Amino acid sequence: MRVGMGFDIHRLAENRPLILGGIRVPHPKGLLGHSDADVVLHALCDALLGAVGEGDIGLHFPDSDPRWKGAQSRDFIEKALEFVRRRNLKLANADLVLLAEAPKLSGHRQAIQRSVAEILSVKPDRVNVKAKTMEGLGPIGSQEAVASYAVVLLE
Ligand code: MG
């Protein structure tokens, strides 16, 4: 078995869609980034890469590379899953923590869970999504950013 963890944070900005776990969440602002800035899938990608000892997302998909401009983060996950398959491993489970003051994500939890499971090609019961606020503290609490943690177990 192999375990991996990931973290990511992106700044909220005007005129960007808010994409979390592969779905669009209605909100006046979205996350700034080179790709679709899906902070949930970026943390998950880093967890997968970490579990197979393949560095991190910046190593494989550098934002200096025009190939990844506007990329869909599900493509990053697909590449990470190739490393997983090459090692004859598969996902046992993924546990995700989303940190956002706004929008409130508790109502989107199940949709994000289903979307992430679909992207990982696993049943939804292998993916858990938690949504938390920062109680108004720090850059997330002041609605400047959204962050995500991910832990995966491969078997
Ligand atoms: Mg990122």
mmCIF file of C-alpha atoms and ligand atoms in Angstrom:
data_model
loop_
_atom_site.group_PDB
_atom_site.id
_atom_site.type_symbol
_atom_site.label_atom_id
_atom_site.label_comp_id
_atom_site.label_asym_id
_atom_site.label_seq_id
_atom_site.Cartn_x
_atom_site.Cartn_y
_atom_site.Cartn_z
ATOM 1 C CA MET A 1 0.000 0.000 0.000
ATOM 2 C CA ARG A 2 1.113 3.570 -0.652
ATOM 3 C CA VAL A 3 -0.209 6.780 0.889
ATOM 4 C CA GLY A 4 0.026 10.292 -0.555
ATOM 5 C CA MET A 5 -0.996 13.740 0.537
ATOM 6 C CA GLY A 6 -1.539 16.974 -1.346
ATOM 7 C CA PHE A 7 -2.328 20.596 -0.655
ATOM 8 C CA ASP A 8 -3.157 23.533 -2.901
ATOM 9 C CA ILE A 9 -4.420 27.084 -2.599
ATOM 10 C CA HIS A 10 -5.596 29.512 -5.288
ATOM 11 C CA ARG A 11 -6.563 33.146 -5.164
ATOM 12 C CA LEU A 12 -10.189 34.151 -5.867
ATOM 13 C CA ALA A 13 -10.549 36.663 -8.715
ATOM 14 C CA GLU A 14 -13.192 38.386 -10.817
ATOM 15 C CA ASN A 15 -14.168 37.049 -14.250
ATOM 16 C CA ARG A 16 -13.157 33.467 -13.581
ATOM 17 C CA PRO A 17 -15.418 30.414 -13.248
ATOM 18 C CA LEU A 18 -15.164 28.582 -9.907
ATOM 19 C CA ILE A 19 -14.281 24.973 -10.751
ATOM 20 C CA LEU A 20 -13.991 22.604 -7.792
ATOM 21 C CA GLY A 21 -13.524 18.875 -8.207
ATOM 22 C CA GLY A 22 -14.411 19.140 -11.884
ATOM 23 C CA ILE A 23 -17.748 20.915 -11.463
ATOM 24 C CA ARG A 24 -18.658 24.556 -11.795
ATOM 25 C CA VAL A 25 -19.872 26.057 -8.530
ATOM 26 C CA PRO A 26 -21.977 29.227 -8.898
ATOM 27 C CA HIS A 27 -20.117 32.180 -7.343
ATOM 28 C CA PRO A 28 -19.336 35.771 -8.427
ATOM 29 C CA LYS A 29 -15.598 34.955 -8.368
ATOM 30 C CA GLY A 30 -13.446 32.058 -9.500
ATOM 31 C CA LEU A 31 -9.936 30.806 -8.918
ATOM 32 C CA LEU A 32 -6.966 32.378 -10.630
ATOM 33 C CA GLY A 33 -4.485 30.070 -12.335
ATOM 34 C CA HIS A 34 -2.757 28.938 -15.480
ATOM 35 C CA SER A 35 -5.062 25.938 -15.897
ATOM 36 C CA ASP A 36 -8.716 25.864 -14.812
ATOM 37 C CA ALA A 37 -7.268 26.421 -11.283
ATOM 38 C CA ASP A 38 -9.274 23.514 -9.827
ATOM 39 C CA VAL A 39 -7.697 23.575 -6.384
ATOM 40 C CA VAL A 40 -9.379 20.297 -5.383
ATOM 41 C CA LEU A 41 -8.030 18.318 -8.340
ATOM 42 C CA HIS A 42 -4.594 19.927 -7.931
ATOM 43 C CA ALA A 43 -4.367 18.752 -4.302
ATOM 44 C CA LEU A 44 -5.644 15.331 -5.377
ATOM 45 C CA CYS A 45 -3.122 15.152 -8.228
ATOM 46 C CA ASP A 46 -0.288 15.939 -5.806
ATOM 47 C CA ALA A 47 -1.550 13.235 -3.431
ATOM 48 C CA LEU A 48 -1.559 10.667 -6.271
ATOM 49 C CA LEU A 49 1.895 11.732 -7.497
ATOM 50 C CA GLY A 50 3.198 11.652 -3.931
ATOM 51 C CA ALA A 51 1.883 8.145 -3.355
ATOM 52 C CA VAL A 52 3.820 6.832 -6.348
ATOM 53 C CA GLY A 53 6.943 8.907 -5.629
ATOM 54 C CA GLU A 54 6.627 11.048 -8.746
ATOM 55 C CA GLY A 55 7.208 14.513 -7.341
ATOM 56 C CA ASP A 56 4.470 17.076 -7.715
ATOM 57 C CA ILE A 57 2.115 18.747 -10.166
ATOM 58 C CA GLY A 58 4.564 21.608 -10.898
ATOM 59 C CA LEU A 59 7.172 19.094 -12.050
ATOM 60 C CA HIS A 60 4.846 17.414 -14.572
ATOM 61 C CA PHE A 61 2.649 20.360 -15.595
ATOM 62 C CA PRO A 62 4.719 23.549 -15.124
ATOM 63 C CA ASP A 63 2.749 26.778 -15.529
ATOM 64 C CA SER A 64 5.611 28.057 -17.708
ATOM 65 C CA ASP A 65 4.542 25.500 -20.346
ATOM 66 C CA PRO A 66 1.948 26.916 -22.785
ATOM 67 C CA ARG A 67 0.584 23.364 -23.271
ATOM 68 C CA TRP A 68 -1.141 23.607 -19.883
ATOM 69 C CA LYS A 69 -2.639 27.088 -20.349
ATOM 70 C CA GLY A 70 -6.365 26.727 -19.736
ATOM 71 C CA ALA A 71 -5.903 22.990 -19.266
ATOM 72 C CA GLN A 72 -8.610 20.939 -17.615
ATOM 73 C CA SER A 73 -7.265 19.645 -14.331
ATOM 74 C CA ARG A 74 -8.908 16.279 -14.967
ATOM 75 C CA ASP A 75 -6.176 15.778 -17.584
ATOM 76 C CA PHE A 76 -3.575 16.150 -14.797
ATOM 77 C CA ILE A 77 -5.395 13.472 -12.791
ATOM 78 C CA GLU A 78 -5.462 11.183 -15.822
ATOM 79 C CA LYS A 79 -1.675 11.505 -16.189
ATOM 80 C CA ALA A 80 -1.163 10.848 -12.458
ATOM 81 C CA LEU A 81 -3.382 7.759 -12.727
ATOM 82 C CA GLU A 82 -1.125 6.445 -15.491
ATOM 83 C CA PHE A 83 1.748 6.347 -12.951
ATOM 84 C CA VAL A 84 -0.580 4.556 -10.513
ATOM 85 C CA ARG A 85 -1.543 1.907 -13.085
ATOM 86 C CA ARG A 86 2.083 1.450 -14.169
ATOM 87 C CA ARG A 87 2.869 0.399 -10.585
ATOM 88 C CA ASN A 88 -0.076 -2.055 -10.606
ATOM 89 C CA LEU A 89 -1.785 0.001 -7.940
ATOM 90 C CA LYS A 90 -5.340 1.287 -7.689
ATOM 91 C CA LEU A 91 -7.088 3.800 -5.499
ATOM 92 C CA ALA A 92 -8.378 2.418 -2.202
ATOM 93 C CA ASN A 93 -9.830 5.755 -1.127
ATOM 94 C CA ALA A 94 -9.377 9.501 -1.299
ATOM 95 C CA ASP A 95 -10.231 11.914 1.505
ATOM 96 C CA LEU A 96 -10.547 15.592 0.580
ATOM 97 C CA VAL A 97 -10.836 18.702 2.745
ATOM 98 C CA LEU A 98 -12.036 21.889 1.053
ATOM 99 C CA LEU A 99 -11.424 25.184 2.813
ATOM 100 C CA ALA A 100 -13.598 28.058 1.665
ATOM 101 C CA GLU A 101 -15.380 30.864 3.459
ATOM 102 C CA ALA A 102 -17.547 31.612 0.420
ATOM 103 C CA PRO A 103 -19.308 30.110 -1.317
ATOM 104 C CA LYS A 104 -20.529 27.720 1.330
ATOM 105 C CA LEU A 105 -19.587 24.344 -0.105
ATOM 106 C CA SER A 106 -21.615 22.034 2.132
ATOM 107 C CA GLY A 107 -24.449 22.094 -0.424
ATOM 108 C CA HIS A 108 -22.056 21.071 -3.220
ATOM 109 C CA ARG A 109 -20.307 18.335 -1.266
ATOM 110 C CA GLN A 110 -22.115 15.392 -2.854
ATOM 111 C CA ALA A 111 -21.874 16.763 -6.403
ATOM 112 C CA ILE A 112 -18.112 17.261 -5.938
ATOM 113 C CA GLN A 113 -17.809 13.741 -4.483
ATOM 114 C CA ARG A 114 -19.615 12.223 -7.492
ATOM 115 C CA SER A 115 -17.571 14.277 -9.963
ATOM 116 C CA VAL A 116 -14.212 13.393 -8.377
ATOM 117 C CA ALA A 117 -15.176 9.705 -8.255
ATOM 118 C CA GLU A 118 -16.098 9.837 -11.938
ATOM 119 C CA ILE A 119 -12.766 11.518 -12.799
ATOM 120 C CA LEU A 120 -10.925 8.818 -10.806
ATOM 121 C CA SER A 121 -13.089 6.049 -12.382
ATOM 122 C CA VAL A 122 -14.068 4.724 -8.956
ATOM 123 C CA LYS A 123 -17.362 4.325 -7.077
ATOM 124 C CA PRO A 124 -18.378 7.407 -5.051
ATOM 125 C CA ASP A 125 -17.934 5.496 -1.772
ATOM 126 C CA ARG A 126 -14.168 5.595 -2.329
ATOM 127 C CA VAL A 127 -14.173 9.400 -2.223
ATOM 128 C CA ASN A 128 -14.974 11.518 0.815
ATOM 129 C CA VAL A 129 -15.382 15.288 0.655
ATOM 130 C CA LYS A 130 -15.351 17.589 3.662
ATOM 131 C CA ALA A 131 -16.132 21.284 3.396
ATOM 132 C CA LYS A 132 -14.977 23.681 6.079
ATOM 133 C CA THR A 133 -14.752 27.420 6.612
ATOM 134 C CA MET A 134 -11.819 29.142 8.310
ATOM 135 C CA GLU A 135 -14.068 30.913 10.832
ATOM 136 C CA GLY A 136 -13.205 34.199 9.102
ATOM 137 C CA LEU A 137 -9.478 33.797 9.747
ATOM 138 C CA GLY A 138 -6.627 34.455 7.313
ATOM 139 C CA PRO A 139 -6.758 34.816 3.504
ATOM 140 C CA ILE A 140 -9.325 32.022 3.139
ATOM 141 C CA GLY A 141 -11.457 33.468 5.901
ATOM 142 C CA SER A 142 -11.425 36.878 4.203
ATOM 143 C CA GLN A 143 -12.551 35.228 0.918
ATOM 144 C CA GLU A 144 -9.302 35.951 -0.926
ATOM 145 C CA ALA A 145 -8.549 32.276 -1.548
ATOM 146 C CA VAL A 146 -9.818 28.708 -1.552
ATOM 147 C CA ALA A 147 -7.620 25.787 -0.483
ATOM 148 C CA SER A 148 -7.830 22.019 -0.469
ATOM 149 C CA TYR A 149 -6.079 19.082 1.183
ATOM 150 C CA ALA A 150 -6.144 15.537 -0.213
ATOM 151 C CA VAL A 151 -5.004 12.189 1.109
ATOM 152 C CA VAL A 152 -5.063 9.033 -1.007
ATOM 153 C CA LEU A 153 -4.364 5.405 -0.265
ATOM 154 C CA LEU A 154 -3.297 3.164 -3.132
ATOM 155 C CA GLU A 155 -3.353 -0.638 -2.956
HETATM 156 MG MG MG B 1 -2.849 24.715 -8.248
#
